Amino acid sequence: MNPTTSPIDEFLASVASKRVAPAGGTVAAVAGAMGASLCEMVCIHTLENDEYAAVSAETADLREEFRRRRGRLLDLAAADATVVEESFSEAAGELERSDRKRSVGVPLAIADACGAVLESAVTVIETGNRNAVADAATGAFLVDAALRSALFTARENLSLVSDPSSLEETERRLDGIESRADDARERAAARLDERT
């Protein structure tokens, strides 16, 4: 089941099945892509309204960034489904070293991409079309939930990593993503209070 090409009802039915994939990481990446698409939509409505001409250049750049991040998250959704399928198909439960690394690397990449969307969502909440601020907030909330899920999954899968230096570096990266996300979440909440 390819989450990037399946109708939403088929994708959800596949998640809610006895299959091992798609699973949590795939769903988190798709949720992150949905959040990015909502923020992208707010950019479009902002660009179409002359009242927001002063922020049009920044908004156009953000629109393109959200589009790219949406595509990246969908690619990561497919990658996660592949990793899970391959991991559960390994003979006698012995994962190859590359599978172990990918079981951490893919959710780490999902969290990183979601973090970038969340940070940019703060600007859209602050400067985007006021009539669409609820959509920007919904996008930020979805991305935040996806990010937290991906961080949790990556940390759970760290037990599969045996290389101490790789483990330490990955933990450092996860902590950095989480710290930036915490800051972005606080800034988004403050901007929402100001605009609603």
Short mmCIF file of N, CA and C in Angstrom, two decimals:
data_model
loop_
_atom_site.label_atom_id
_atom_site.label_comp_id
_atom_site.label_asym_id
_atom_site.label_seq_id
_atom_site.Cartn_x
_atom_site.Cartn_y
_atom_site.Cartn_z
N MET A 1 0.85 -1.18 0.00
CA MET A 1 0.00 0.00 0.00
C MET A 1 0.89 1.24 0.00
N ASN A 2 0.80 2.03 -1.05
CA ASN A 2 1.60 3.24 -1.16
C ASN A 2 0.78 4.43 -0.67
N PRO A 3 1.16 5.04 0.43
CA PRO A 3 0.37 6.14 0.97
C PRO A 3 0.37 7.38 0.08
N THR A 4 1.29 7.45 -0.87
CA THR A 4 1.35 8.63 -1.72
C THR A 4 0.41 8.54 -2.91
N THR A 5 -0.09 7.35 -3.21
CA THR A 5 -0.96 7.21 -4.38
C THR A 5 -2.31 6.58 -4.07
N SER A 6 -2.51 6.14 -2.86
CA SER A 6 -3.76 5.47 -2.48
C SER A 6 -4.84 6.48 -2.11
N PRO A 7 -6.09 6.21 -2.49
CA PRO A 7 -7.18 7.04 -1.97
C PRO A 7 -7.19 6.95 -0.44
N ILE A 8 -7.61 8.02 0.21
CA ILE A 8 -7.53 8.10 1.67
C ILE A 8 -8.28 6.96 2.35
N ASP A 9 -9.44 6.57 1.82
CA ASP A 9 -10.20 5.50 2.47
C ASP A 9 -9.47 4.17 2.37
N GLU A 10 -8.80 3.91 1.25
CA GLU A 10 -8.02 2.67 1.11
C GLU A 10 -6.80 2.69 2.02
N PHE A 11 -6.17 3.84 2.11
CA PHE A 11 -5.01 3.97 2.99
C PHE A 11 -5.41 3.69 4.44
N LEU A 12 -6.49 4.31 4.89
CA LEU A 12 -6.93 4.12 6.28
C LEU A 12 -7.36 2.69 6.54
N ALA A 13 -8.01 2.06 5.56
CA ALA A 13 -8.39 0.65 5.72
C ALA A 13 -7.15 -0.22 5.83
N SER A 14 -6.11 0.13 5.09
CA SER A 14 -4.86 -0.62 5.15
C SER A 14 -4.19 -0.47 6.52
N VAL A 15 -4.25 0.74 7.07
CA VAL A 15 -3.70 0.97 8.41
C VAL A 15 -4.47 0.13 9.43
N ALA A 16 -5.79 0.12 9.28
CA ALA A 16 -6.65 -0.58 10.24
C ALA A 16 -6.83 -2.05 9.86
N SER A 17 -5.74 -2.68 9.48
CA SER A 17 -5.80 -4.08 9.07
C SER A 17 -4.76 -4.88 9.86
N LYS A 18 -4.70 -6.17 9.58
CA LYS A 18 -3.72 -7.01 10.29
C LYS A 18 -2.32 -6.91 9.68
N ARG A 19 -2.17 -6.16 8.62
CA ARG A 19 -0.86 -5.97 8.02
C ARG A 19 0.05 -5.20 8.97
N VAL A 20 1.35 -5.40 8.84
CA VAL A 20 2.30 -4.69 9.71
C VAL A 20 2.57 -3.27 9.22
N ALA A 21 2.32 -3.03 7.95
CA ALA A 21 2.53 -1.70 7.39
C ALA A 21 1.41 -1.40 6.40
N PRO A 22 1.00 -0.16 6.33
CA PRO A 22 1.53 1.02 7.01
C PRO A 22 1.17 1.02 8.49
N ALA A 23 2.04 1.67 9.26
CA ALA A 23 1.85 1.72 10.70
C ALA A 23 2.06 3.15 11.20
N GLY A 24 2.46 3.29 12.45
CA GLY A 24 2.53 4.59 13.09
C GLY A 24 3.40 5.62 12.40
N GLY A 25 4.58 5.22 11.96
CA GLY A 25 5.47 6.17 11.30
C GLY A 25 4.91 6.69 10.00
N THR A 26 4.29 5.80 9.24
CA THR A 26 3.67 6.20 7.98
C THR A 26 2.53 7.17 8.24
N VAL A 27 1.70 6.83 9.21
CA VAL A 27 0.57 7.70 9.54
C VAL A 27 1.07 9.06 10.04
N ALA A 28 2.11 9.06 10.85
CA ALA A 28 2.66 10.33 11.34
C ALA A 28 3.16 11.19 10.18
N ALA A 29 3.85 10.57 9.24
CA ALA A 29 4.36 11.33 8.09
C ALA A 29 3.22 11.90 7.25
N VAL A 30 2.17 11.11 7.06
CA VAL A 30 1.01 11.59 6.29
C VAL A 30 0.33 12.73 7.05
N ALA A 31 0.20 12.60 8.37
CA ALA A 31 -0.39 13.68 9.17
C ALA A 31 0.46 14.94 9.06
N GLY A 32 1.78 14.79 9.08
CA GLY A 32 2.66 15.93 8.90
C GLY A 32 2.48 16.58 7.54
N ALA A 33 2.32 15.76 6.50
CA ALA A 33 2.08 16.28 5.15
C ALA A 33 0.75 17.01 5.09
N MET A 34 -0.25 16.51 5.79
CA MET A 34 -1.55 17.19 5.83
C MET A 34 -1.41 18.55 6.52
N GLY A 35 -0.66 18.59 7.61
CA GLY A 35 -0.42 19.86 8.29
C GLY A 35 0.29 20.85 7.39
N ALA A 36 1.29 20.37 6.67
CA ALA A 36 2.02 21.24 5.74
C ALA A 36 1.09 21.76 4.65
N SER A 37 0.19 20.90 4.17
CA SER A 37 -0.72 21.33 3.10
C SER A 37 -1.69 22.39 3.60
N LEU A 38 -2.13 22.29 4.85
CA LEU A 38 -3.00 23.34 5.39
C LEU A 38 -2.26 24.68 5.48
N CYS A 39 -1.02 24.64 5.92
CA CYS A 39 -0.23 25.87 5.98
C CYS A 39 0.02 26.43 4.58
N GLU A 40 0.23 25.55 3.63
CA GLU A 40 0.40 25.97 2.23
C GLU A 40 -0.87 26.65 1.73
N MET A 41 -2.03 26.09 2.06
CA MET A 41 -3.30 26.67 1.66
C MET A 41 -3.45 28.08 2.23
N VAL A 42 -3.07 28.26 3.49
CA VAL A 42 -3.17 29.59 4.10
C VAL A 42 -2.27 30.57 3.35
N CYS A 43 -1.11 30.12 2.92
CA CYS A 43 -0.23 30.98 2.12
C CYS A 43 -0.93 31.41 0.83
N ILE A 44 -1.61 30.48 0.17
CA ILE A 44 -2.31 30.80 -1.07
C ILE A 44 -3.37 31.86 -0.82
N HIS A 45 -4.18 31.69 0.23
CA HIS A 45 -5.22 32.68 0.54
C HIS A 45 -4.62 34.02 0.95
N THR A 46 -3.47 34.00 1.54
CA THR A 46 -2.80 35.24 1.92
C THR A 46 -2.29 35.96 0.67
N LEU A 47 -1.71 35.21 -0.25
CA LEU A 47 -1.18 35.81 -1.48
C LEU A 47 -2.28 36.39 -2.36
N GLU A 48 -3.47 35.82 -2.28
CA GLU A 48 -4.59 36.29 -3.11
C GLU A 48 -5.27 37.53 -2.54
N ASN A 49 -4.90 37.95 -1.36
CA ASN A 49 -5.56 39.07 -0.69
C ASN A 49 -4.60 40.26 -0.64
N ASP A 50 -5.01 41.36 -1.26
CA ASP A 50 -4.16 42.55 -1.33
C ASP A 50 -3.83 43.15 0.04
N GLU A 51 -4.64 42.86 1.05
CA GLU A 51 -4.36 43.38 2.39
C GLU A 51 -3.02 42.88 2.93
N TYR A 52 -2.53 41.78 2.37
CA TYR A 52 -1.31 41.15 2.88
C TYR A 52 -0.13 41.33 1.93
N ALA A 53 -0.19 42.37 1.09
CA ALA A 53 0.86 42.60 0.10
C ALA A 53 2.23 42.78 0.76
N ALA A 54 2.26 43.34 1.94
CA ALA A 54 3.54 43.60 2.62
C ALA A 54 4.29 42.32 2.96
N VAL A 55 3.58 41.20 3.06
CA VAL A 55 4.24 39.93 3.40
C VAL A 55 4.22 38.95 2.23
N SER A 56 3.94 39.46 1.03
CA SER A 56 3.76 38.55 -0.12
C SER A 56 5.04 37.80 -0.49
N ALA A 57 6.19 38.45 -0.45
CA ALA A 57 7.44 37.76 -0.82
C ALA A 57 7.75 36.63 0.16
N GLU A 58 7.66 36.93 1.45
CA GLU A 58 7.91 35.90 2.47
C GLU A 58 6.87 34.78 2.37
N THR A 59 5.62 35.16 2.13
CA THR A 59 4.55 34.16 2.04
C THR A 59 4.75 33.25 0.83
N ALA A 60 5.19 33.82 -0.28
CA ALA A 60 5.46 33.00 -1.47
C ALA A 60 6.58 32.00 -1.20
N ASP A 61 7.61 32.45 -0.50
CA ASP A 61 8.70 31.53 -0.13
C ASP A 61 8.20 30.43 0.80
N LEU A 62 7.36 30.80 1.76
CA LEU A 62 6.81 29.81 2.68
C LEU A 62 5.92 28.81 1.96
N ARG A 63 5.14 29.31 1.02
CA ARG A 63 4.28 28.40 0.25
C ARG A 63 5.12 27.32 -0.43
N GLU A 64 6.20 27.74 -1.06
CA GLU A 64 7.07 26.78 -1.73
C GLU A 64 7.72 25.83 -0.73
N GLU A 65 8.12 26.34 0.43
CA GLU A 65 8.72 25.48 1.45
C GLU A 65 7.71 24.43 1.92
N PHE A 66 6.48 24.85 2.18
CA PHE A 66 5.46 23.88 2.62
C PHE A 66 5.20 22.83 1.55
N ARG A 67 5.20 23.25 0.29
CA ARG A 67 5.00 22.29 -0.81
C ARG A 67 6.12 21.26 -0.81
N ARG A 68 7.36 21.71 -0.68
CA ARG A 68 8.51 20.79 -0.66
C ARG A 68 8.46 19.86 0.55
N ARG A 69 8.14 20.42 1.71
CA ARG A 69 8.07 19.60 2.93
C ARG A 69 6.94 18.57 2.84
N ARG A 70 5.83 18.97 2.24
CA ARG A 70 4.72 18.03 2.05
C ARG A 70 5.18 16.85 1.22
N GLY A 71 5.87 17.12 0.12
CA GLY A 71 6.40 16.04 -0.72
C GLY A 71 7.41 15.18 0.01
N ARG A 72 8.27 15.82 0.78
CA ARG A 72 9.28 15.07 1.56
C ARG A 72 8.61 14.16 2.57
N LEU A 73 7.59 14.65 3.25
CA LEU A 73 6.90 13.83 4.24
C LEU A 73 6.17 12.66 3.59
N LEU A 74 5.61 12.88 2.42
CA LEU A 74 4.96 11.76 1.72
C LEU A 74 6.00 10.72 1.29
N ASP A 75 7.16 11.18 0.86
CA ASP A 75 8.24 10.23 0.53
C ASP A 75 8.66 9.44 1.78
N LEU A 76 8.73 10.12 2.90
CA LEU A 76 9.10 9.45 4.16
C LEU A 76 8.01 8.48 4.62
N ALA A 77 6.75 8.80 4.32
CA ALA A 77 5.66 7.87 4.65
C ALA A 77 5.86 6.56 3.90
N ALA A 78 6.18 6.67 2.62
CA ALA A 78 6.42 5.46 1.82
C ALA A 78 7.67 4.73 2.32
N ALA A 79 8.71 5.48 2.67
CA ALA A 79 9.94 4.85 3.18
C ALA A 79 9.67 4.12 4.49
N ASP A 80 8.87 4.71 5.35
CA ASP A 80 8.55 4.06 6.62
C ASP A 80 7.81 2.75 6.38
N ALA A 81 6.84 2.77 5.50
CA ALA A 81 6.10 1.54 5.21
C ALA A 81 7.04 0.45 4.70
N THR A 82 7.99 0.83 3.85
CA THR A 82 8.95 -0.13 3.32
C THR A 82 9.84 -0.69 4.44
N VAL A 83 10.34 0.18 5.30
CA VAL A 83 11.21 -0.26 6.40
C VAL A 83 10.46 -1.23 7.31
N VAL A 84 9.22 -0.93 7.64
CA VAL A 84 8.45 -1.80 8.53
C VAL A 84 8.21 -3.15 7.85
N GLU A 85 7.81 -3.12 6.59
CA GLU A 85 7.59 -4.38 5.85
C GLU A 85 8.86 -5.23 5.84
N GLU A 86 9.98 -4.60 5.50
CA GLU A 86 11.25 -5.34 5.42
C GLU A 86 11.70 -5.83 6.79
N SER A 87 11.50 -5.02 7.81
CA SER A 87 11.92 -5.41 9.16
C SER A 87 11.15 -6.62 9.65
N PHE A 88 9.86 -6.65 9.38
CA PHE A 88 9.05 -7.76 9.86
C PHE A 88 9.15 -8.99 8.97
N SER A 89 9.78 -8.85 7.81
CA SER A 89 9.94 -10.01 6.94
C SER A 89 11.30 -10.68 7.12
N GLU A 90 12.18 -10.09 7.93
CA GLU A 90 13.50 -10.68 8.16
C GLU A 90 13.36 -12.05 8.83
N ALA A 91 14.17 -12.98 8.41
CA ALA A 91 14.13 -14.35 8.95
C ALA A 91 14.49 -14.35 10.42
N ALA A 92 13.72 -15.06 11.21
CA ALA A 92 13.98 -15.29 12.64
C ALA A 92 14.13 -13.99 13.44
N GLY A 93 13.58 -12.90 12.91
CA GLY A 93 13.60 -11.65 13.65
C GLY A 93 14.94 -10.95 13.70
N GLU A 94 15.94 -11.44 12.96
CA GLU A 94 17.25 -10.80 12.96
C GLU A 94 17.27 -9.69 11.91
N LEU A 95 17.34 -8.46 12.38
CA LEU A 95 17.37 -7.33 11.48
C LEU A 95 18.79 -7.08 10.99
N GLU A 96 18.91 -6.79 9.73
CA GLU A 96 20.19 -6.37 9.18
C GLU A 96 20.56 -5.02 9.80
N ARG A 97 21.85 -4.74 9.84
CA ARG A 97 22.31 -3.49 10.43
C ARG A 97 21.66 -2.29 9.73
N SER A 98 21.55 -2.35 8.40
CA SER A 98 20.95 -1.23 7.66
C SER A 98 19.48 -1.06 8.02
N ASP A 99 18.77 -2.17 8.26
CA ASP A 99 17.36 -2.09 8.68
C ASP A 99 17.24 -1.45 10.06
N ARG A 100 18.17 -1.80 10.95
CA ARG A 100 18.14 -1.22 12.30
C ARG A 100 18.36 0.29 12.23
N LYS A 101 19.32 0.70 11.42
CA LYS A 101 19.60 2.13 11.28
C LYS A 101 18.42 2.86 10.67
N ARG A 102 17.80 2.25 9.66
CA ARG A 102 16.65 2.89 9.02
C ARG A 102 15.44 2.95 9.95
N SER A 103 15.32 1.99 10.87
CA SER A 103 14.18 2.00 11.79
C SER A 103 14.27 3.18 12.76
N VAL A 104 15.44 3.76 12.88
CA VAL A 104 15.62 4.99 13.66
C VAL A 104 15.70 6.18 12.71
N GLY A 105 16.40 6.02 11.61
CA GLY A 105 16.64 7.12 10.69
C GLY A 105 15.39 7.67 10.03
N VAL A 106 14.46 6.80 9.67
CA VAL A 106 13.24 7.28 9.01
C VAL A 106 12.39 8.11 9.98
N PRO A 107 12.09 7.62 11.19
CA PRO A 107 11.31 8.48 12.09
C PRO A 107 12.07 9.75 12.50
N LEU A 108 13.39 9.67 12.56
CA LEU A 108 14.19 10.86 12.83
C LEU A 108 13.99 11.89 11.72
N ALA A 109 14.00 11.43 10.48
CA ALA A 109 13.80 12.32 9.34
C ALA A 109 12.37 12.89 9.33
N ILE A 110 11.40 12.07 9.72
CA ILE A 110 10.01 12.54 9.80
C ILE A 110 9.93 13.65 10.85
N ALA A 111 10.51 13.43 12.01
CA ALA A 111 10.49 14.44 13.08
C ALA A 111 11.18 15.72 12.62
N ASP A 112 12.30 15.59 11.94
CA ASP A 112 13.04 16.75 11.47
C ASP A 112 12.22 17.56 10.47
N ALA A 113 11.59 16.87 9.52
CA ALA A 113 10.76 17.56 8.52
C ALA A 113 9.56 18.22 9.18
N CYS A 114 8.93 17.54 10.12
CA CYS A 114 7.79 18.11 10.84
C CYS A 114 8.23 19.33 11.65
N GLY A 115 9.42 19.27 12.23
CA GLY A 115 9.94 20.40 12.99
C GLY A 115 10.10 21.63 12.13
N ALA A 116 10.60 21.44 10.91
CA ALA A 116 10.77 22.57 9.99
C ALA A 116 9.41 23.17 9.62
N VAL A 117 8.42 22.30 9.39
CA VAL A 117 7.07 22.80 9.07
C VAL A 117 6.50 23.56 10.27
N LEU A 118 6.66 23.02 11.46
CA LEU A 118 6.13 23.67 12.66
C LEU A 118 6.75 25.05 12.86
N GLU A 119 8.06 25.15 12.66
CA GLU A 119 8.72 26.45 12.81
C GLU A 119 8.20 27.46 11.80
N SER A 120 7.97 27.03 10.56
CA SER A 120 7.44 27.93 9.54
C SER A 120 5.97 28.25 9.77
N ALA A 121 5.25 27.32 10.37
CA ALA A 121 3.83 27.54 10.66
C ALA A 121 3.64 28.73 11.59
N VAL A 122 4.61 28.97 12.46
CA VAL A 122 4.52 30.11 13.38
C VAL A 122 4.38 31.41 12.58
N THR A 123 5.15 31.55 11.52
CA THR A 123 5.09 32.76 10.69
C THR A 123 3.75 32.87 10.00
N VAL A 124 3.24 31.76 9.49
CA VAL A 124 1.95 31.78 8.80
C VAL A 124 0.83 32.14 9.78
N ILE A 125 0.90 31.61 10.98
CA ILE A 125 -0.09 31.97 12.01
C ILE A 125 -0.02 33.46 12.31
N GLU A 126 1.19 34.01 12.32
CA GLU A 126 1.40 35.41 12.67
C GLU A 126 1.01 36.36 11.55
N THR A 127 1.36 36.02 10.30
CA THR A 127 1.20 36.98 9.21
C THR A 127 0.19 36.56 8.14
N GLY A 128 -0.32 35.35 8.22
CA GLY A 128 -1.23 34.86 7.19
C GLY A 128 -2.60 35.49 7.26
N ASN A 129 -3.38 35.22 6.24
CA ASN A 129 -4.74 35.73 6.13
C ASN A 129 -5.52 35.39 7.41
N ARG A 130 -6.02 36.42 8.06
CA ARG A 130 -6.70 36.25 9.35
C ARG A 130 -7.89 35.30 9.23
N ASN A 131 -8.56 35.29 8.08
CA ASN A 131 -9.71 34.42 7.88
C ASN A 131 -9.33 32.94 7.84
N ALA A 132 -8.05 32.66 7.69
CA ALA A 132 -7.59 31.27 7.58
C ALA A 132 -6.67 30.88 8.74
N VAL A 133 -6.62 31.70 9.78
CA VAL A 133 -5.71 31.40 10.89
C VAL A 133 -6.06 30.07 11.56
N ALA A 134 -7.34 29.69 11.58
CA ALA A 134 -7.72 28.40 12.17
C ALA A 134 -7.14 27.24 11.37
N ASP A 135 -7.04 27.42 10.05
CA ASP A 135 -6.43 26.37 9.22
C ASP A 135 -4.94 26.26 9.48
N ALA A 136 -4.28 27.41 9.64
CA ALA A 136 -2.85 27.38 9.96
C ALA A 136 -2.63 26.72 11.32
N ALA A 137 -3.50 27.03 12.27
CA ALA A 137 -3.39 26.42 13.60
C ALA A 137 -3.60 24.92 13.52
N THR A 138 -4.61 24.50 12.76
CA THR A 138 -4.86 23.06 12.60
C THR A 138 -3.65 22.38 11.97
N GLY A 139 -3.06 23.03 10.97
CA GLY A 139 -1.86 22.49 10.35
C GLY A 139 -0.73 22.34 11.35
N ALA A 140 -0.55 23.36 12.18
CA ALA A 140 0.51 23.31 13.19
C ALA A 140 0.24 22.21 14.21
N PHE A 141 -1.02 22.06 14.62
CA PHE A 141 -1.36 21.01 15.59
C PHE A 141 -1.10 19.62 15.02
N LEU A 142 -1.47 19.41 13.74
CA LEU A 142 -1.23 18.11 13.11
C LEU A 142 0.26 17.81 13.02
N VAL A 143 1.02 18.80 12.59
CA VAL A 143 2.47 18.63 12.45
C VAL A 143 3.11 18.37 13.80
N ASP A 144 2.64 19.07 14.82
CA ASP A 144 3.19 18.87 16.16
C ASP A 144 2.92 17.45 16.65
N ALA A 145 1.71 16.96 16.44
CA ALA A 145 1.39 15.58 16.85
C ALA A 145 2.24 14.58 16.08
N ALA A 146 2.41 14.81 14.78
CA ALA A 146 3.23 13.92 13.97
C ALA A 146 4.68 13.93 14.44
N LEU A 147 5.19 15.11 14.77
CA LEU A 147 6.56 15.24 15.26
C LEU A 147 6.75 14.47 16.56
N ARG A 148 5.82 14.64 17.49
CA ARG A 148 5.93 13.94 18.78
C ARG A 148 5.89 12.42 18.58
N SER A 149 5.04 11.98 17.68
CA SER A 149 4.94 10.55 17.39
C SER A 149 6.25 10.02 16.81
N ALA A 150 6.82 10.77 15.87
CA ALA A 150 8.07 10.35 15.24
C ALA A 150 9.22 10.33 16.24
N LEU A 151 9.27 11.33 17.13
CA LEU A 151 10.30 11.33 18.17
C LEU A 151 10.17 10.10 19.07
N PHE A 152 8.94 9.79 19.46
CA PHE A 152 8.71 8.63 20.31
C PHE A 152 9.16 7.35 19.61
N THR A 153 8.78 7.20 18.34
CA THR A 153 9.14 5.99 17.59
C THR A 153 10.66 5.87 17.45
N ALA A 154 11.31 6.97 17.11
CA ALA A 154 12.77 6.93 16.96
C ALA A 154 13.43 6.53 18.28
N ARG A 155 12.96 7.09 19.37
CA ARG A 155 13.54 6.75 20.68
C ARG A 155 13.27 5.29 21.05
N GLU A 156 12.09 4.81 20.75
CA GLU A 156 11.78 3.40 21.02
C GLU A 156 12.70 2.48 20.22
N ASN A 157 13.00 2.87 18.99
CA ASN A 157 13.83 2.04 18.12
C ASN A 157 15.32 2.17 18.39
N LEU A 158 15.72 3.10 19.24
CA LEU A 158 17.15 3.25 19.57
C LEU A 158 17.73 1.98 20.18
N SER A 159 16.90 1.17 20.79
CA SER A 159 17.39 -0.08 21.38
C SER A 159 17.94 -1.03 20.32
N LEU A 160 17.59 -0.77 19.06
CA LEU A 160 18.08 -1.61 17.96
C LEU A 160 19.47 -1.20 17.50
N VAL A 161 19.93 -0.02 17.92
CA VAL A 161 21.23 0.50 17.49
C VAL A 161 22.30 0.05 18.47
N SER A 162 23.34 -0.59 17.95
CA SER A 162 24.39 -1.11 18.83
C SER A 162 25.65 -0.25 18.86
N ASP A 163 25.81 0.65 17.91
CA ASP A 163 27.00 1.49 17.84
C ASP A 163 26.85 2.68 18.81
N PRO A 164 27.68 2.74 19.87
CA PRO A 164 27.54 3.80 20.88
C PRO A 164 27.66 5.21 20.30
N SER A 165 28.57 5.42 19.36
CA SER A 165 28.73 6.78 18.82
C SER A 165 27.52 7.17 18.00
N SER A 166 26.97 6.24 17.25
CA SER A 166 25.76 6.51 16.47
C SER A 166 24.58 6.77 17.40
N LEU A 167 24.51 6.02 18.47
CA LEU A 167 23.44 6.17 19.45
C LEU A 167 23.49 7.56 20.08
N GLU A 168 24.68 7.97 20.48
CA GLU A 168 24.86 9.28 21.12
C GLU A 168 24.50 10.41 20.16
N GLU A 169 24.95 10.31 18.91
CA GLU A 169 24.65 11.33 17.91
C GLU A 169 23.15 11.40 17.64
N THR A 170 22.50 10.26 17.54
CA THR A 170 21.06 10.23 17.28
C THR A 170 20.29 10.84 18.44
N GLU A 171 20.67 10.50 19.66
CA GLU A 171 20.01 11.08 20.83
C GLU A 171 20.17 12.60 20.85
N ARG A 172 21.36 13.07 20.49
CA ARG A 172 21.61 14.52 20.44
C ARG A 172 20.70 15.18 19.41
N ARG A 173 20.58 14.56 18.24
CA ARG A 173 19.71 15.12 17.19
C ARG A 173 18.25 15.12 17.62
N LEU A 174 17.81 14.04 18.23
CA LEU A 174 16.42 13.97 18.70
C LEU A 174 16.14 15.05 19.74
N ASP A 175 17.07 15.24 20.66
CA ASP A 175 16.91 16.28 21.69
C ASP A 175 16.84 17.67 21.06
N GLY A 176 17.67 17.90 20.03
CA GLY A 176 17.66 19.20 19.35
C GLY A 176 16.35 19.46 18.63
N ILE A 177 15.84 18.44 17.95
CA ILE A 177 14.55 18.58 17.26
C ILE A 177 13.45 18.88 18.28
N GLU A 178 13.47 18.15 19.38
CA GLU A 178 12.45 18.33 20.41
C GLU A 178 12.52 19.73 21.02
N SER A 179 13.71 20.21 21.28
CA SER A 179 13.88 21.54 21.87
C SER A 179 13.37 22.63 20.94
N ARG A 180 13.72 22.54 19.65
CA ARG A 180 13.24 23.52 18.68
C ARG A 180 11.72 23.46 18.54
N ALA A 181 11.17 22.25 18.58
CA ALA A 181 9.72 22.08 18.47
C ALA A 181 9.02 22.69 19.68
N ASP A 182 9.58 22.49 20.86
CA ASP A 182 8.99 23.08 22.07
C ASP A 182 8.93 24.59 21.95
N ASP A 183 10.01 25.18 21.45
CA ASP A 183 10.06 26.63 21.27
C ASP A 183 9.03 27.08 20.23
N ALA A 184 8.96 26.37 19.10
CA ALA A 184 8.00 26.73 18.05
C ALA A 184 6.57 26.60 18.55
N ARG A 185 6.30 25.56 19.31
CA ARG A 185 4.96 25.34 19.86
C ARG A 185 4.55 26.51 20.76
N GLU A 186 5.47 26.97 21.60
CA GLU A 186 5.19 28.11 22.48
C GLU A 186 4.94 29.38 21.68
N ARG A 187 5.77 29.60 20.65
CA ARG A 187 5.59 30.80 19.83
C ARG A 187 4.28 30.74 19.06
N ALA A 188 3.92 29.55 18.56
CA ALA A 188 2.65 29.40 17.84
C ALA A 188 1.47 29.70 18.76
N ALA A 189 1.52 29.19 19.98
CA ALA A 189 0.44 29.44 20.94
C ALA A 189 0.32 30.93 21.24
N ALA A 190 1.45 31.61 21.40
CA ALA A 190 1.43 33.05 21.68
C ALA A 190 0.83 33.82 20.50
N ARG A 191 1.22 33.45 19.28
CA ARG A 191 0.69 34.13 18.08
C ARG A 191 -0.81 33.88 17.94
N LEU A 192 -1.25 32.67 18.26
CA LEU A 192 -2.68 32.37 18.19
C LEU A 192 -3.46 33.20 19.19
N ASP A 193 -2.91 33.37 20.37
CA ASP A 193 -3.57 34.21 21.38
C ASP A 193 -3.72 35.65 20.87
N GLU A 194 -2.72 36.12 20.15
CA GLU A 194 -2.74 37.49 19.64
C GLU A 194 -3.74 37.67 18.50
N ARG A 195 -3.93 36.62 17.69
CA ARG A 195 -4.73 36.77 16.48
C ARG A 195 -6.16 36.27 16.61
N THR A 196 -6.49 35.63 17.71
CA THR A 196 -7.86 35.12 17.85
C THR A 196 -8.57 35.77 19.01
#
